[in-house]
């Protein structure tokens, strides 16, 4: 009933959601390492490290899945994006390299306090830059200024208010996820309070960045704006997302952390889905759609089979990883 | 620096950097699971300490390998968008499978590194096996994609358009088997000898140390076996080249004339202007025999193709000589070690032999770098052999020298840090081992 590329696009959207909820939260952990303050700054950093050590590398692979599916299934879109957005993607990659390396160096280089702090700083700054550049890239794709047939100027599609608003929006989402997860990583009430406060700040920032992004989309990404506001599903969808967001803030406020750990990821997932639907059927607005860049079915069908087999193998493997390291009490 | 050269330099530098970490991430798990398996079998705590010590080194190397691999998957598009727009769908199958295998590797490595006290012993060992399988499979799949660039298959071209894509046929192209086999053996060989060399060095300073004796025994066995197998795999590769990429073979051998009964050249410097290879030791008719089992078989020479379709001959020939020389030295080290061990029924720890193995430590990695130089430079000027030129694949992005320099500086910096950290790990372990093997066994048993 749906063409094969539709299913691939769906798998990519789901992968992006999981990447945000897992890998995004790991970046958010780096943000809170950067902003670790007060008498418990050291304990905050230790908690963040302990929370992400066993899982960040596995979480990171979702990004590779998205890239591979993009170049296999939508090769022209991949070529267009990576040509026009060479600079933000390169900055994102440098962030990815420094984040991962600094994190592992810090773990195995605890010789002196000073070097430890230095790696911490690199890890934290790289963790903060990377999601911004990821968001800038996703925002730039929606601006309608990238064309596959004319050579790009390499700057203007991304160095604009709307892509950077999306970049900061992404950063606040990562920070919110991390803060909420971290409330459940410790039994220490004072540390929980630290991350509760951070979660509240992040939640309010998410609201502000959502509003700003929507405002800027009028000029910066008109096609997305239409998708977000002028279709029959958009009203109810925004209401649901808004209700979940407010409910999540209430749960954090009430210290109902388990509830918050369900609501906040749900909120993030709804935001990503809302963006995905608004973007559909375009992969790079305005010229490239999922259908006009799709590889032939002879390519897509085997890839979907691999995705299916992958799901069967990865769900239990991921489940085991998370049960081993994230089950409490 | 012109843009094409900058793009090629950045790609070459990124691959040269990544492949070290990828090879370690692929092969170290074998040493770890052997050590841990011996611990499970013998309950000798030294093996457990060894597995943990090796796991620390692997953790550092794997993390850098994972992030530099991510860079490469993006660089395919950042530097070669035309190539990816053309080839992405055709070679998508190995890349998709690689993603899956890498996923398993990363998940189980997390369990392996941080799960010593959290999962049952055999589940932990199983996690190590999964890391080994996942890492090896992802290496195989990535090499398969590269093999396709050498011997493109699984599609047809009608009026300049790609049609009839068969992803499975593309994946199982004529070079896949020989290249994947050669790379897998190379990774285990390089890592086996690197580990054996380091422990040989430490053993010489502390001869009675049980930890380094056991480490040396395991690593040397792995490296030695691979050193014996690798020439067979090299022979398979040479025969495949003779059939499918005769120009690459001619460049490797410095063979300019098409002739029957071509000699095997050892050493020598190809002169690309005069179109001769000078100063080489020639073994008459050996090349014809090695590639065709026939002393008088015809070997194609470089002069058969126009100059603009030839790879840079000197680089390819010299890189090939370096690779083979490294392989031969390690083969000798493996044979001598095996013979001594068999004669004496004990580990050969004579001073001269330990010194010899210590010198072998970097050779496997030098051979890997040289081998990839042969296969990549030897394919030039094509990115997809006989289909797309590298010059036609490059991005229109200007000033590529800037990202090239940025990544080079970044990677040099990371290399220095990794070397410092690994050194510290080894010497820390040396200090720890000389006194506390006994204590450690109580904690972990």
XYZ file of C-alpha atoms in Angstrom:
774
model
C 0.000 0.000 0.000
C 2.776 2.443 0.884
C 5.844 2.551 -1.351
C 8.992 1.006 0.078
C 10.741 4.346 0.544
C 7.966 5.347 2.918
C 8.914 2.475 5.225
C 12.603 3.327 5.022
C 11.784 6.934 5.881
C 9.768 5.633 8.815
C 12.703 3.548 10.031
C 14.922 6.613 9.753
C 12.468 8.696 11.773
C 12.253 6.010 14.459
C 16.057 5.771 14.513
C 16.285 9.540 14.911
C 13.820 9.432 17.806
C 15.793 6.659 19.525
C 19.034 8.514 18.834
C 17.602 11.645 20.473
C 16.264 9.707 23.471
C 19.521 7.796 24.050
C 22.482 9.452 22.315
C 20.876 12.878 22.720
C 20.657 12.340 26.459
C 24.367 11.388 26.494
C 25.147 14.766 24.910
C 22.848 16.348 27.481
C 24.957 14.709 30.164
C 27.924 16.608 28.753
C 25.931 19.840 28.962
C 25.322 19.253 32.674
C 28.986 18.396 33.124
C 29.725 21.858 31.733
C 27.216 23.443 34.121
C 28.125 21.354 37.152
C 28.074 23.847 40.027
C 27.622 24.140 43.765
C 28.948 21.967 46.577
C 28.050 18.777 44.702
C 29.661 19.652 41.351
C 32.045 16.714 41.629
C 29.246 14.293 42.541
C 27.182 15.561 39.618
C 30.021 14.868 37.208
C 30.629 11.433 38.680
C 26.966 10.540 38.320
C 26.910 11.647 34.689
C 30.008 9.584 33.918
C 28.636 6.521 35.626
C 25.311 6.872 33.824
C 26.668 7.089 30.290
C 29.895 5.022 30.403
C 28.509 1.598 29.440
C 25.963 2.789 26.881
C 27.157 5.815 24.948
C 28.958 3.896 22.234
C 25.954 1.703 21.500
C 23.666 4.745 21.553
C 25.938 6.510 19.101
C 25.430 3.816 16.455
C 21.879 5.076 15.769
C 23.423 8.074 14.041
C 25.416 5.780 11.775
C 22.239 3.825 10.995
C 20.519 7.056 9.928
C 23.420 8.094 7.697
C 23.717 4.675 6.094
C 19.976 4.478 5.385
C 20.135 7.992 3.932
C 22.904 7.208 1.469
C 21.611 3.779 0.559
C 17.953 4.680 0.110
C 18.121 8.376 -0.851
C 21.565 8.767 -2.439
C 20.930 12.068 -4.229
C 19.576 13.616 -1.041
C 22.666 12.425 0.850
C 24.974 13.879 -1.788
C 23.062 17.183 -1.828
C 22.978 17.549 1.946
C 26.590 16.631 2.483
C 27.686 19.026 -0.255
C 25.661 22.054 0.830
C 26.073 21.492 4.571
C 29.745 20.493 4.487
C 30.697 23.032 7.143
C 28.122 22.303 9.890
C 28.525 18.566 9.319
C 32.295 18.855 9.652
C 31.881 20.832 12.875
C 29.485 18.164 14.139
C 32.038 15.450 13.324
C 34.806 17.255 15.150
C 32.418 17.492 18.092
C 31.679 13.759 17.889
C 35.380 12.875 17.758
C 36.319 15.137 20.661
C 33.362 14.134 22.801
C 34.023 10.403 22.496
C 37.802 10.621 22.741
C 37.804 13.040 25.675
C 35.300 10.876 27.517
C 37.345 7.705 27.207
C 40.637 9.527 27.824
C 39.216 10.960 31.023
C 38.168 7.496 32.167
C 41.629 6.009 31.642
C 43.726 9.061 32.457
C 42.868 9.849 36.054
C 46.489 10.562 36.891
C 46.072 14.091 38.097
C 43.205 16.321 38.988
C 44.192 18.918 36.412
C 44.258 16.585 33.400
C 40.978 15.099 34.571
C 39.398 18.547 34.607
C 40.861 19.371 31.227
C 39.357 16.260 29.580
C 36.121 17.016 31.375
C 36.051 20.456 29.813
C 36.714 19.111 26.315
C 34.061 16.425 26.769
C 31.507 18.959 28.025
C 32.093 21.569 25.338
C 32.113 18.988 22.542
C 28.914 17.455 23.947
C 27.264 20.848 23.765
C 28.403 21.786 20.266
C 27.541 18.480 18.599
C 23.736 18.539 19.091
C 23.633 22.198 18.074
C 25.318 21.359 14.769
C 23.023 18.353 14.298
C 20.034 20.643 14.821
C 21.493 23.283 12.497
C 21.799 20.612 9.808
C 18.222 19.418 10.242
C 16.998 23.008 10.344
C 18.925 23.967 7.214
C 17.418 21.078 5.274
C 13.981 22.594 5.915
C 14.809 26.157 4.883
C 14.126 25.604 1.186
C 17.441 27.156 0.166
C 19.278 23.947 -0.772
C 18.852 22.866 -4.369
C 20.316 19.802 -5.970
C 20.765 21.331 -9.428
C 22.453 24.644 -8.632
C 25.807 24.755 -6.867
C 25.328 25.900 -3.277
C 27.177 28.801 -1.682
C 28.012 26.532 1.325
C 27.155 29.227 3.889
C 23.731 30.821 3.601
C 21.554 27.693 3.938
C 22.740 27.089 7.497
C 24.186 30.369 8.773
C 20.735 31.819 9.431
C 18.461 32.354 12.448
C 16.110 29.434 11.820
C 18.733 26.632 11.622
C 20.449 27.951 14.737
C 17.145 28.141 16.572
C 16.633 24.462 15.723
C 20.197 23.780 16.861
C 19.598 25.351 20.262
C 16.180 23.683 20.450
C 17.918 20.323 19.959
C 20.438 21.199 22.644
C 17.705 22.037 25.184
C 15.921 18.772 24.392
C 19.125 16.821 25.052
C 19.686 18.692 28.292
C 16.119 18.069 29.429
C 16.324 14.341 28.701
C 19.624 14.025 30.539
C 18.463 15.905 33.610
C 15.313 13.821 33.905
C 17.154 10.520 33.449
C 19.773 11.563 35.994
C 17.169 12.106 38.726
C 16.665 8.341 38.628
C 20.348 7.415 38.483
C 20.991 8.250 42.135
C 19.519 7.565 45.561
C 21.073 10.745 46.915
C 18.216 13.196 47.543
C 20.407 16.285 47.265
C 21.743 15.203 43.884
C 18.207 14.436 42.767
C 17.247 17.987 43.709
C 20.161 19.335 41.658
C 18.964 17.538 38.568
C 15.313 18.340 39.298
C 16.184 22.026 39.207
C 18.171 21.501 35.997
C 15.286 19.576 34.441
C 12.895 22.423 35.232
C 15.241 25.003 33.721
C 15.685 22.811 30.634
C 11.942 22.217 30.300
C 11.228 25.935 30.310
C 14.056 26.495 27.807
C 12.569 23.816 25.559
C 9.282 25.703 25.598
C 11.027 28.974 24.791
C 13.065 27.452 21.953
C 9.988 25.721 20.531
C 8.203 29.068 20.443
C 11.191 30.859 18.932
C 11.675 28.161 16.276
C 8.004 28.334 15.323
C 8.193 32.122 15.129
C 11.333 32.069 12.961
C 9.923 29.378 10.672
C 7.575 31.934 9.095
C 10.541 33.565 7.369
C 13.157 30.859 7.677
C 11.304 27.702 6.681
C 7.911 28.497 5.162
C 7.261 24.949 3.968
C 7.722 23.567 7.475
C 5.560 26.367 8.834
C 2.735 25.308 6.516
C 3.179 21.690 7.560
C 3.147 22.676 11.213
C 0.162 24.984 11.145
C -2.077 24.615 8.160
C -2.948 20.936 7.956
C -5.942 19.273 9.617
C -3.844 17.186 11.986
C -1.633 20.029 13.150
C -4.003 21.593 15.711
C -4.757 18.440 17.696
C -1.135 17.268 17.418
C 0.200 20.488 18.930
C -2.384 20.286 21.701
C -1.268 16.745 22.583
C 2.433 17.723 22.518
C 1.714 20.782 24.656
C -0.303 18.800 27.184
C 2.478 16.218 27.503
C 5.062 18.986 27.926
C 3.113 20.723 30.678
C 2.311 17.424 32.355
C 6.031 16.594 32.275
C 6.923 19.855 33.995
C 4.263 19.151 36.615
C 5.714 15.660 37.178
C 9.232 17.056 37.628
C 7.903 19.737 39.970
C 6.076 17.093 42.012
C 9.231 14.928 42.108
C 7.406 12.157 40.277
C 10.564 11.201 38.457
C 9.392 7.871 37.116
C 6.421 9.548 35.506
C 8.679 12.320 34.193
C 10.976 9.715 32.646
C 7.999 8.520 30.600
C 6.545 11.919 29.749
C 9.723 13.732 28.724
C 10.839 11.110 26.181
C 7.254 11.032 24.920
C 7.348 14.793 24.516
C 10.642 14.622 22.601
C 9.315 11.804 20.421
C 6.187 13.840 19.622
C 8.302 16.859 18.683
C 10.452 14.777 16.333
C 7.382 13.098 14.824
C 5.687 16.474 14.376
C 8.772 17.749 12.558
C 8.932 14.577 10.472
C 5.321 14.881 9.365
C 5.712 18.576 8.597
C 8.799 17.786 6.537
C 7.126 14.935 4.635
C 7.159 14.307 1.680
C 10.271 16.470 1.342
C 13.667 15.185 2.313
C 15.381 18.418 1.263
C 12.860 21.223 0.822
C 11.758 22.166 -1.815
C 13.142 19.982 -4.640
C 13.946 16.614 -3.202
C 11.231 14.318 -1.928
C 11.464 10.829 -0.545
C 9.957 9.443 -3.726
C 12.016 11.401 -6.278
C 15.326 10.523 -4.598
C 14.543 6.931 -3.630
C 16.801 4.140 -4.804
C 15.051 1.398 -6.823
C 12.947 -1.190 -5.007
C 15.577 -3.819 -5.802
C 17.785 -1.909 -3.349
C 15.177 -0.891 -0.797
C 13.582 -4.279 -0.307
C 16.757 -6.117 0.827
C 17.606 -3.170 3.066
C 14.210 -3.490 4.745
C 14.874 -7.191 5.277
C 18.204 -6.337 6.918
C 16.396 -3.777 9.068
C 13.914 -6.459 10.103
C 16.610 -8.983 10.982
C 18.517 -6.209 12.723
C 15.489 -5.400 14.829
C 15.160 -9.038 15.893
C 18.806 -9.111 16.987
C 19.095 -5.629 18.417
C 15.970 -5.461 20.547
C 17.069 -8.289 22.880
C 20.688 -7.093 22.820
C 19.749 -3.524 23.703
C 17.265 -4.796 26.249
C 20.013 -6.807 27.920
C 22.383 -3.837 27.935
C 19.815 -1.581 29.562
C 18.613 -4.207 32.035
C 22.179 -4.855 33.155
C 23.073 -1.222 33.672
C 19.827 0.651 34.206
C 17.671 -1.585 36.394
C 17.429 -0.089 39.842
C 17.064 -1.589 43.247
C 47.053 22.362 -2.707
C 44.367 21.748 -5.277
C 40.939 20.625 -4.149
C 41.092 17.089 -5.483
C 44.448 16.512 -3.855
C 43.184 17.939 -0.547
C 40.142 15.658 -0.652
C 42.301 12.624 -1.408
C 44.728 13.587 1.316
C 41.942 13.982 3.855
C 40.394 10.639 2.903
C 43.758 8.858 2.972
C 44.684 10.393 6.303
C 41.292 9.531 7.828
C 41.514 5.938 6.623
C 45.121 5.540 7.710
C 44.193 6.774 11.171
C 40.965 4.813 11.502
C 42.344 1.511 10.293
C 44.773 1.205 13.205
C 41.960 1.571 15.721
C 39.560 -0.543 13.689
C 42.096 -3.377 13.470
C 42.694 -3.273 17.213
C 38.957 -3.111 17.941
C 38.534 -6.157 15.723
C 41.430 -8.298 16.915
C 42.003 -7.448 20.581
C 38.688 -9.114 21.554
C 40.176 -12.412 20.321
C 43.065 -12.082 22.768
C 40.620 -11.058 25.504
C 38.285 -13.995 25.046
C 41.206 -16.427 24.882
C 42.572 -15.051 28.161
C 39.165 -15.019 29.816
C 38.390 -18.490 28.459
C 41.622 -19.800 29.964
C 40.650 -18.198 33.251
C 37.257 -19.902 33.174
C 38.974 -23.201 32.417
C 41.985 -23.054 34.720
C 40.813 -20.540 37.363
C 44.308 -19.121 37.205
C 43.776 -15.510 38.270
C 46.617 -14.239 36.091
C 44.456 -14.876 33.037
C 41.641 -12.794 34.495
C 44.008 -9.905 35.211
C 45.283 -10.232 31.676
C 41.803 -10.117 30.156
C 41.007 -7.019 32.213
C 44.241 -5.311 31.297
C 43.752 -5.965 27.595
C 40.153 -4.802 27.896
C 41.340 -1.400 29.106
C 43.534 -0.906 26.075
C 40.709 -2.096 23.844
C 38.312 0.407 25.409
C 40.543 3.336 24.502
C 41.221 2.075 20.991
C 37.601 1.116 20.302
C 36.253 4.529 21.316
C 38.638 6.356 19.005
C 37.899 3.804 16.272
C 34.153 4.311 16.643
C 34.281 8.087 16.355
C 36.829 8.106 13.531
C 34.653 5.532 11.723
C 31.700 7.887 12.069
C 33.799 10.614 10.485
C 34.531 8.320 7.537
C 30.889 7.446 6.949
C 30.150 11.163 6.648
C 33.307 11.911 4.666
C 32.099 9.588 1.925
C 29.486 12.269 1.234
C 31.413 15.335 2.364
C 34.288 14.609 0.000
C 32.863 12.277 -2.671
C 29.178 13.146 -3.147
C 29.158 12.130 -6.815
C 30.585 8.733 -5.946
C 28.011 8.190 -3.215
C 25.085 9.346 -5.348
C 26.178 6.743 -7.886
C 27.370 3.921 -5.670
C 25.388 4.379 -2.444
C 22.454 2.170 -3.426
C 24.632 -0.488 -5.065
C 26.945 -0.976 -2.081
C 24.242 -0.268 0.466
C 23.902 -3.906 1.460
C 27.366 -4.317 3.038
C 27.067 -0.903 4.691
C 23.669 -1.798 6.187
C 25.004 -5.117 7.445
C 28.076 -3.340 8.772
C 25.827 -1.009 10.753
C 24.108 -4.007 12.291
C 27.359 -5.789 13.136
C 28.832 -2.622 14.602
C 25.718 -2.207 16.732
C 26.198 -5.665 18.236
C 29.878 -4.961 18.814
C 29.176 -1.674 20.632
C 26.369 -3.109 22.768
C 28.346 -6.126 23.918
C 31.508 -4.107 24.439
C 29.577 -1.979 26.939
C 28.546 -5.168 28.738
C 32.091 -6.537 28.545
C 33.869 -3.444 29.831
C 31.477 -2.468 32.576
C 29.772 -5.748 33.388
C 32.528 -7.691 35.193
C 30.578 -7.600 38.449
C 27.106 -7.365 36.955
C 26.649 -10.369 34.694
C 27.379 -14.085 35.236
C 30.859 -15.266 34.219
C 29.806 -17.157 31.137
C 27.492 -14.349 30.019
C 30.501 -12.077 30.286
C 32.632 -14.361 28.173
C 29.747 -14.637 25.692
C 29.638 -10.831 25.501
C 33.333 -10.919 24.588
C 32.605 -13.453 21.846
C 29.864 -11.189 20.503
C 32.289 -8.260 20.437
C 34.717 -10.436 18.477
C 32.050 -11.621 16.031
C 30.510 -8.168 15.636
C 33.881 -6.519 15.087
C 35.095 -9.088 12.600
C 31.843 -9.014 10.637
C 31.812 -5.234 10.462
C 35.380 -5.308 9.193
C 34.423 -7.871 6.553
C 31.432 -5.841 5.380
C 33.349 -2.578 5.085
C 36.116 -4.281 3.116
C 33.431 -5.805 0.886
C 32.246 -2.317 -0.015
C 35.820 -1.397 -0.892
C 36.170 -4.594 -2.917
C 33.249 -3.435 -5.026
C 35.198 -0.302 -5.957
C 37.946 -2.572 -7.284
C 35.693 -5.009 -9.124
C 32.278 -3.372 -9.503
C 29.477 -5.892 -10.009
C 25.760 -6.303 -9.492
C 24.391 -3.662 -11.865
C 24.291 -2.677 -15.516
C 24.708 0.646 -17.264
C 22.210 1.490 -19.983
C 22.686 4.870 -21.687
C 24.811 6.059 -18.808
C 22.147 5.172 -16.253
C 22.565 2.517 -13.579
C 19.920 -0.189 -13.807
C 19.316 -3.792 -12.713
C 20.898 -3.294 -9.312
C 21.472 -6.561 -7.516
C 22.777 -5.662 -4.043
C 23.739 -9.240 -3.211
C 25.758 -9.679 -6.394
C 27.413 -6.316 -5.708
C 28.349 -7.443 -2.236
C 29.688 -10.796 -3.457
C 31.857 -9.214 -6.157
C 35.022 -11.018 -7.307
C 37.314 -9.185 -4.847
C 35.193 -9.533 -1.721
C 36.453 -12.882 -0.525
C 40.144 -12.317 -1.101
C 40.185 -8.774 0.273
C 38.106 -9.567 3.358
C 40.233 -12.618 4.136
C 43.457 -10.673 3.693
C 42.249 -7.822 5.919
C 40.948 -10.072 8.698
C 44.178 -12.039 8.853
C 46.137 -8.775 8.726
C 44.243 -7.342 11.697
C 44.797 -10.427 13.859
C 48.402 -10.660 12.681
C 49.188 -7.012 13.436
C 47.506 -7.031 16.822
C 48.987 -10.432 17.758
C 52.517 -9.254 17.025
C 52.000 -5.811 18.557
C 50.820 -7.379 21.818
C 53.512 -10.079 21.684
C 56.161 -7.447 21.039
C 55.090 -5.283 23.960
C 54.949 -8.214 26.352
C 58.281 -9.521 25.017
C 59.793 -6.156 25.863
C 58.334 -6.200 29.364
C 59.320 -9.839 29.819
C 62.924 -9.013 29.062
C 62.904 -6.486 31.888
C 61.134 -8.836 34.282
C 61.874 -12.407 33.121
C 59.982 -14.349 35.776
C 56.749 -12.417 35.426
C 53.875 -14.912 34.979
C 51.548 -12.245 33.666
C 53.790 -11.282 30.772
C 54.713 -14.915 30.039
C 51.071 -15.841 29.574
C 50.320 -12.672 27.640
C 53.305 -13.303 25.370
C 52.271 -16.921 24.807
C 48.698 -16.051 23.790
C 49.613 -13.078 21.609
C 52.493 -14.859 19.875
C 50.322 -17.896 19.130
C 47.664 -15.732 17.498
C 50.202 -13.660 15.584
C 52.243 -16.697 14.557
C 49.298 -18.641 13.172
C 48.117 -15.607 11.215
C 51.642 -15.034 9.864
C 51.604 -18.573 8.449
C 48.164 -18.145 6.877
C 48.667 -14.676 5.430
C 50.936 -15.688 2.501
C 48.233 -18.103 1.303
C 45.719 -15.284 1.404
C 48.184 -13.021 -0.391
C 48.530 -15.628 -3.109
C 44.744 -15.725 -3.563
C 44.757 -11.925 -3.853
C 47.534 -11.920 -6.443
C 45.700 -14.436 -8.621
C 42.517 -12.364 -8.327
C 44.441 -9.218 -9.342
C 45.998 -10.945 -12.333
C 42.521 -11.762 -13.543
C 40.544 -8.623 -12.673
C 42.986 -5.757 -12.083
C 46.099 -6.545 -14.158
C 47.216 -2.899 -14.124
C 47.283 -2.795 -10.346
C 49.325 -5.996 -10.350
C 51.688 -4.535 -12.951
C 52.175 -1.438 -10.780
C 52.806 -3.571 -7.697
C 55.444 -5.545 -9.563
C 56.908 -2.658 -11.570
C 56.068 -4.623 -14.721
C 56.167 -2.281 -17.736
C 56.203 -4.695 -20.656
C 53.544 -7.233 -21.444
C 55.495 -10.458 -21.534
C 55.432 -14.207 -21.148
C 57.478 -15.598 -18.296
C 57.500 -12.351 -16.296
C 59.967 -12.173 -13.403
C 59.159 -11.451 -9.767
C 60.914 -8.232 -8.737
C 62.176 -7.805 -5.215
C 62.871 -4.200 -4.313
C 63.738 -1.786 -7.085
C 62.611 1.706 -8.008
C 60.194 2.223 -10.899
C 61.040 5.203 -13.103
C 57.757 6.475 -14.494
C 59.312 8.702 -17.159
C 61.700 6.127 -18.550
C 59.102 3.357 -17.987
C 61.557 0.931 -16.435
C 62.083 -0.527 -12.961
C 65.686 -0.232 -11.832
C 67.815 -1.968 -9.188
C 65.360 -4.794 -8.582
C 66.410 -8.360 -7.866
C 64.563 -10.387 -10.487
C 63.537 -14.004 -10.050
C 62.985 -15.245 -13.597
C 59.463 -16.305 -14.564
C 58.354 -16.324 -10.940
C 55.560 -13.772 -11.366
C 53.988 -15.734 -14.197
C 54.181 -18.882 -12.133
C 52.794 -17.343 -8.933
C 49.800 -15.791 -10.631
C 48.965 -18.518 -13.176
C 50.811 -21.719 -12.112
C 52.523 -21.481 -15.483
C 56.091 -20.263 -15.973
C 55.259 -18.898 -19.391
C 51.916 -17.233 -18.683
C 51.476 -13.753 -20.121
C 51.507 -10.852 -17.666
C 50.081 -7.507 -18.712
C 52.443 -4.562 -18.479
C 51.807 -0.919 -17.675
C 52.674 0.218 -21.203
C 49.482 -1.472 -22.404
C 47.362 1.319 -20.961
C 47.642 5.047 -21.693
C 49.509 7.075 -19.104
C 46.408 8.830 -17.814
C 44.927 5.462 -16.821
C 47.960 4.264 -14.855
C 48.250 4.499 -11.095
C 51.319 6.175 -9.542
C 53.623 3.203 -10.098
C 56.468 4.007 -7.715
C 54.189 4.459 -4.691
C 52.313 1.238 -5.378
C 55.440 -0.818 -6.059
C 57.330 0.412 -3.014
C 54.313 0.111 -0.698
C 53.867 -3.452 -1.902
C 57.516 -4.285 -1.220
C 57.189 -2.861 2.293
C 54.055 -4.896 2.984
C 55.617 -8.148 1.790
C 58.861 -7.490 3.660
C 56.988 -6.901 6.928
C 54.969 -10.053 6.354
C 58.116 -12.093 5.704
C 59.826 -10.914 8.890
C 56.745 -11.778 10.951
C 56.511 -15.120 9.172
C 60.103 -15.803 10.199
C 59.364 -14.778 13.780
C 56.331 -17.070 13.844
C 58.204 -20.036 12.330
C 61.202 -19.698 14.637
C 58.976 -19.316 17.685
C 56.839 -22.274 16.702
C 59.865 -24.450 16.002
C 61.568 -23.541 19.312
C 58.353 -24.096 21.266
C 57.816 -27.456 19.595
C 61.412 -28.580 20.165
C 61.553 -27.539 23.797
C 57.916 -27.947 24.738
C 58.087 -24.557 26.389
C 57.725 -20.888 25.608
C 60.802 -19.491 23.807
C 61.986 -16.668 26.045
C 65.629 -16.416 24.995
C 66.841 -12.838 25.097
C 67.561 -12.644 21.369
C 64.159 -14.037 20.462
C 62.320 -11.627 22.761
C 64.304 -8.802 21.208
C 63.390 -10.029 17.733
C 59.661 -10.175 18.580
C 59.878 -6.723 20.186
C 61.184 -5.385 16.890
C 58.226 -7.030 15.139
C 55.685 -5.081 17.224
C 54.983 -2.299 14.695
C 55.448 -4.395 11.542
C 51.862 -5.628 11.251
C 50.502 -2.098 11.339
C 53.102 -0.872 8.864
C 52.037 -3.755 6.611
C 48.361 -2.774 6.962
C 49.070 0.838 6.016
C 51.280 -0.232 3.118
C 48.716 -2.795 1.950
C 45.928 -0.227 1.897
C 48.200 2.125 0.008
C 48.642 -0.620 -2.578
C 44.942 -1.296 -2.960
C 43.791 2.345 -2.928
C 46.577 4.049 -4.873
C 46.760 1.018 -7.151
C 43.149 1.595 -8.198
C 43.801 5.204 -9.265
C 42.871 7.138 -11.307
C 39.575 5.393 -10.702
C 37.325 5.582 -7.662
C 35.139 2.874 -9.216
C 37.484 0.796 -11.348
C 37.026 1.565 -15.048
C 33.722 3.370 -14.341
C 34.207 6.591 -12.412
C 37.351 8.671 -12.053
C 38.289 9.980 -8.635
C 38.487 13.478 -10.111
C 34.819 13.250 -11.161
C 33.640 12.181 -7.724
C 34.966 15.069 -5.650
C 32.760 17.688 -4.005
C 32.533 21.219 -5.470
C 33.159 22.577 -1.965
C 36.100 25.016 -2.158
C 39.031 25.311 0.284
C 39.116 21.628 1.176
C 42.597 22.168 2.483
C 41.019 23.650 5.634
C 39.147 20.516 6.749
C 42.149 18.450 5.701
C 44.454 20.403 7.993
C 41.850 20.502 10.782
C 41.357 16.750 10.826
C 45.088 16.120 10.465
C 45.881 18.271 13.487
C 43.035 16.673 15.434
C 44.165 13.140 14.598
C 47.829 13.826 15.351
C 46.764 15.206 18.721
C 44.614 12.136 19.426
C 47.428 9.781 18.353
C 49.838 11.392 20.785
C 47.334 11.132 23.637
C 46.537 7.497 22.844
C 50.211 6.565 22.827
C 50.746 8.282 26.172
C 47.713 6.584 27.701
C 48.612 3.124 26.418
C 52.185 3.488 27.639
C 50.881 4.430 31.039
C 48.524 1.436 31.036
C 51.394 -0.953 30.322
C 53.775 0.448 32.871
C 51.033 0.688 35.450
C 50.277 -2.962 34.820
C 53.961 -3.781 35.109
C 54.169 -2.186 38.551
C 50.886 -3.724 39.616
C 51.783 -7.161 38.357
C 55.121 -7.440 40.067
C 53.419 -7.416 43.440
C 49.685 -7.936 43.401
C 48.668 -10.863 41.209
C 47.673 -12.785 44.298
C 45.549 -10.013 45.771
C 43.740 -9.432 42.569
C 42.653 -13.048 42.319
C 40.870 -12.874 45.650
C 38.932 -9.794 44.683
C 37.649 -11.122 41.421
C 37.297 -14.859 41.879
